[in-house]
Amino acid sequence: WMGLIANLPIALAPGMGMNAYFTYSVVGWRGTGIVSYEAAVTAVIIEGVIFFVLAATGARFALVKLIPEPVRIATPAGIGAFLAHLGLQTAEGIGVVVSDVATAVTLGACPLEKRTPVVAYDEACQAEGICPSDAYTCDVNG
């Protein structure tokens, strides 16, 4: 509703950025990060309360006005590109974008026999020998 009725998509950006940060950096892929999901959710709730107070007092509006207009215009486009990238990955979406050693990402959708799994080699993987992953890269011929 905030983006449609209030016409303030920039107001949603801090929350979305924090969610993505905690999901992919702090908590990590399937909980392999340095912080538990409980602590991350608590931090997101605290962040939400802080932004609510800033919005209720009018301080958020003053802070947004300090941001240069080109940055305010480009922010929703950047968030949209990030969300589209997530949706195009294998684990979260349709598999058009896959991992690549040289460029970090590349076009995917290669045949099953040409796929090479990409796994996070951590302590659990080393100890148990089980390294599950939905991520893959296409080899040279894929």
mmCIF file of C-alpha atoms in Angstrom:
data_model
loop_
_atom_site.group_PDB
_atom_site.id
_atom_site.type_symbol
_atom_site.label_atom_id
_atom_site.label_comp_id
_atom_site.label_asym_id
_atom_site.label_seq_id
_atom_site.Cartn_x
_atom_site.Cartn_y
_atom_site.Cartn_z
ATOM 1 C CA TRP A 1 0.000 0.000 0.000
ATOM 2 C CA MET A 2 2.837 2.399 0.729
ATOM 3 C CA GLY A 3 4.049 2.402 -2.883
ATOM 4 C CA LEU A 4 0.576 2.649 -4.426
ATOM 5 C CA ILE A 5 -1.449 4.932 -2.186
ATOM 6 C CA ALA A 6 1.190 7.142 -0.611
ATOM 7 C CA ASN A 7 3.325 7.183 -3.789
ATOM 8 C CA LEU A 8 6.445 6.810 -1.659
ATOM 9 C CA PRO A 9 8.322 3.705 -2.872
ATOM 10 C CA ILE A 10 11.508 5.218 -1.433
ATOM 11 C CA ALA A 11 9.977 4.724 2.021
ATOM 12 C CA LEU A 12 10.080 0.960 1.472
ATOM 13 C CA ALA A 13 13.735 0.869 0.408
ATOM 14 C CA PRO A 14 15.352 0.801 3.881
ATOM 15 C CA GLY A 15 13.319 -2.208 4.959
ATOM 16 C CA MET A 16 13.955 -4.127 1.743
ATOM 17 C CA GLY A 17 17.653 -3.381 1.882
ATOM 18 C CA MET A 18 17.914 -4.606 5.458
ATOM 19 C CA ASN A 19 15.970 -7.766 4.651
ATOM 20 C CA ALA A 20 18.274 -8.591 1.760
ATOM 21 C CA TYR A 21 21.373 -7.801 3.824
ATOM 22 C CA PHE A 22 20.300 -10.088 6.658
ATOM 23 C CA THR A 23 19.139 -12.823 4.300
ATOM 24 C CA TYR A 24 22.244 -13.057 2.135
ATOM 25 C CA SER A 25 25.046 -11.678 4.299
ATOM 26 C CA VAL A 26 24.308 -12.176 7.976
ATOM 27 C CA VAL A 27 22.123 -15.300 8.149
ATOM 28 C CA GLY A 28 23.582 -16.719 4.938
ATOM 29 C CA TRP A 29 22.457 -19.475 2.635
ATOM 30 C CA ARG A 30 20.301 -21.878 4.655
ATOM 31 C CA GLY A 31 21.608 -20.546 7.951
ATOM 32 C CA THR A 32 25.343 -20.812 7.213
ATOM 33 C CA GLY A 33 26.033 -17.205 8.240
ATOM 34 C CA ILE A 34 27.513 -15.795 11.427
ATOM 35 C CA VAL A 35 24.220 -14.791 13.085
ATOM 36 C CA SER A 36 21.131 -16.860 13.869
ATOM 37 C CA TYR A 37 17.881 -16.025 12.118
ATOM 38 C CA GLU A 38 16.317 -15.148 15.483
ATOM 39 C CA ALA A 39 18.881 -12.400 16.069
ATOM 40 C CA ALA A 40 18.461 -11.161 12.491
ATOM 41 C CA VAL A 41 14.660 -10.964 12.810
ATOM 42 C CA THR A 42 15.052 -9.089 16.103
ATOM 43 C CA ALA A 43 17.371 -6.589 14.432
ATOM 44 C CA VAL A 44 14.901 -6.098 11.561
ATOM 45 C CA ILE A 45 12.088 -5.443 14.077
ATOM 46 C CA ILE A 46 14.231 -2.878 15.908
ATOM 47 C CA GLU A 47 15.089 -1.257 12.576
ATOM 48 C CA GLY A 48 11.366 -1.117 11.742
ATOM 49 C CA VAL A 49 10.578 0.612 15.032
ATOM 50 C CA ILE A 50 13.348 3.149 14.426
ATOM 51 C CA PHE A 51 12.058 3.926 10.931
ATOM 52 C CA PHE A 52 8.495 4.204 12.281
ATOM 53 C CA VAL A 53 9.643 6.765 14.853
ATOM 54 C CA LEU A 54 11.554 8.668 12.167
ATOM 55 C CA ALA A 55 8.454 8.692 9.940
ATOM 56 C CA ALA A 56 6.067 9.681 12.752
ATOM 57 C CA THR A 57 8.235 12.630 13.800
ATOM 58 C CA GLY A 58 8.839 13.863 10.243
ATOM 59 C CA ALA A 59 12.580 13.253 10.468
ATOM 60 C CA ARG A 60 12.431 10.646 7.678
ATOM 61 C CA PHE A 61 11.020 13.203 5.247
ATOM 62 C CA ALA A 62 13.820 15.627 6.121
ATOM 63 C CA LEU A 63 16.434 12.890 5.627
ATOM 64 C CA VAL A 64 14.958 11.862 2.266
ATOM 65 C CA LYS A 65 15.080 15.471 1.075
ATOM 66 C CA LEU A 66 18.835 15.483 1.795
ATOM 67 C CA ILE A 67 19.369 12.687 -0.743
ATOM 68 C CA PRO A 68 20.121 14.051 -4.245
ATOM 69 C CA GLU A 69 17.208 13.689 -6.673
ATOM 70 C CA PRO A 70 19.037 11.381 -9.150
ATOM 71 C CA VAL A 71 19.740 8.952 -6.310
ATOM 72 C CA ARG A 72 16.099 9.085 -5.168
ATOM 73 C CA ILE A 73 14.938 8.348 -8.715
ATOM 74 C CA ALA A 74 17.475 5.550 -9.311
ATOM 75 C CA THR A 75 16.936 3.731 -5.995
ATOM 76 C CA PRO A 76 13.648 1.998 -6.918
ATOM 77 C CA ALA A 77 15.167 0.913 -10.240
ATOM 78 C CA GLY A 78 18.175 -0.563 -8.440
ATOM 79 C CA ILE A 79 15.943 -2.422 -5.992
ATOM 80 C CA GLY A 80 13.877 -3.740 -8.903
ATOM 81 C CA ALA A 81 16.993 -4.943 -10.727
ATOM 82 C CA PHE A 82 18.199 -6.687 -7.565
ATOM 83 C CA LEU A 83 14.846 -8.416 -7.050
ATOM 84 C CA ALA A 84 14.742 -9.422 -10.731
ATOM 85 C CA HIS A 85 18.233 -10.905 -10.384
ATOM 86 C CA LEU A 86 17.074 -12.946 -7.385
ATOM 87 C CA GLY A 87 14.044 -14.169 -9.306
ATOM 88 C CA LEU A 88 16.152 -15.244 -12.264
ATOM 89 C CA GLN A 89 18.498 -17.403 -10.177
ATOM 90 C CA THR A 90 18.100 -21.155 -9.919
ATOM 91 C CA ALA A 91 17.304 -21.510 -6.209
ATOM 92 C CA GLU A 92 14.801 -18.660 -6.092
ATOM 93 C CA GLY A 93 13.426 -18.599 -9.608
ATOM 94 C CA ILE A 94 13.679 -19.926 -13.123
ATOM 95 C CA GLY A 95 17.429 -20.464 -13.555
ATOM 96 C CA VAL A 96 18.266 -17.936 -16.262
ATOM 97 C CA VAL A 97 21.121 -16.505 -14.160
ATOM 98 C CA VAL A 98 23.689 -18.930 -12.672
ATOM 99 C CA SER A 99 27.007 -18.716 -10.820
ATOM 100 C CA ASP A 100 30.244 -18.174 -12.724
ATOM 101 C CA VAL A 101 33.801 -18.290 -11.442
ATOM 102 C CA ALA A 102 35.099 -15.486 -13.663
ATOM 103 C CA THR A 103 32.203 -12.999 -13.654
ATOM 104 C CA ALA A 104 30.155 -14.052 -10.565
ATOM 105 C CA VAL A 105 27.004 -14.476 -12.705
ATOM 106 C CA THR A 106 26.275 -15.552 -16.267
ATOM 107 C CA LEU A 107 23.373 -16.745 -18.341
ATOM 108 C CA GLY A 108 22.309 -20.261 -17.453
ATOM 109 C CA ALA A 109 19.562 -22.626 -18.528
ATOM 110 C CA CYS A 110 22.081 -25.150 -19.824
ATOM 111 C CA PRO A 111 21.183 -28.853 -20.126
ATOM 112 C CA LEU A 112 21.400 -31.009 -16.982
ATOM 113 C CA GLU A 113 24.424 -32.936 -18.239
ATOM 114 C CA LYS A 114 26.394 -29.676 -18.698
ATOM 115 C CA ARG A 115 25.777 -28.355 -15.141
ATOM 116 C CA THR A 116 28.537 -28.209 -12.523
ATOM 117 C CA PRO A 117 27.298 -27.743 -8.907
ATOM 118 C CA VAL A 118 28.595 -24.792 -6.918
ATOM 119 C CA VAL A 119 28.698 -25.434 -3.155
ATOM 120 C CA ALA A 120 29.777 -23.565 -0.043
ATOM 121 C CA TYR A 121 32.566 -25.637 1.495
ATOM 122 C CA ASP A 122 32.138 -24.998 5.213
ATOM 123 C CA GLU A 123 32.773 -26.941 8.432
ATOM 124 C CA ALA A 124 29.554 -28.976 8.133
ATOM 125 C CA CYS A 125 30.363 -29.904 4.572
ATOM 126 C CA GLN A 126 33.893 -30.927 5.556
ATOM 127 C CA ALA A 127 32.804 -32.941 8.601
ATOM 128 C CA GLU A 128 29.710 -34.658 7.216
ATOM 129 C CA GLY A 129 30.561 -34.740 3.528
ATOM 130 C CA ILE A 130 27.073 -33.463 2.677
ATOM 131 C CA CYS A 131 27.192 -30.225 0.729
ATOM 132 C CA PRO A 132 23.694 -29.463 -0.639
ATOM 133 C CA SER A 133 23.287 -26.707 -3.173
ATOM 134 C CA ASP A 134 20.780 -25.539 -5.746
ATOM 135 C CA ALA A 135 23.407 -23.360 -7.426
ATOM 136 C CA TYR A 136 25.253 -24.501 -10.514
ATOM 137 C CA THR A 137 27.400 -23.128 -13.299
ATOM 138 C CA CYS A 138 27.505 -24.223 -16.914
ATOM 139 C CA ASP A 139 30.785 -25.746 -18.040
ATOM 140 C CA VAL A 140 32.653 -24.666 -21.189
ATOM 141 C CA ASN A 141 30.463 -26.713 -23.489
ATOM 142 C CA GLY A 142 27.186 -25.751 -21.802
#
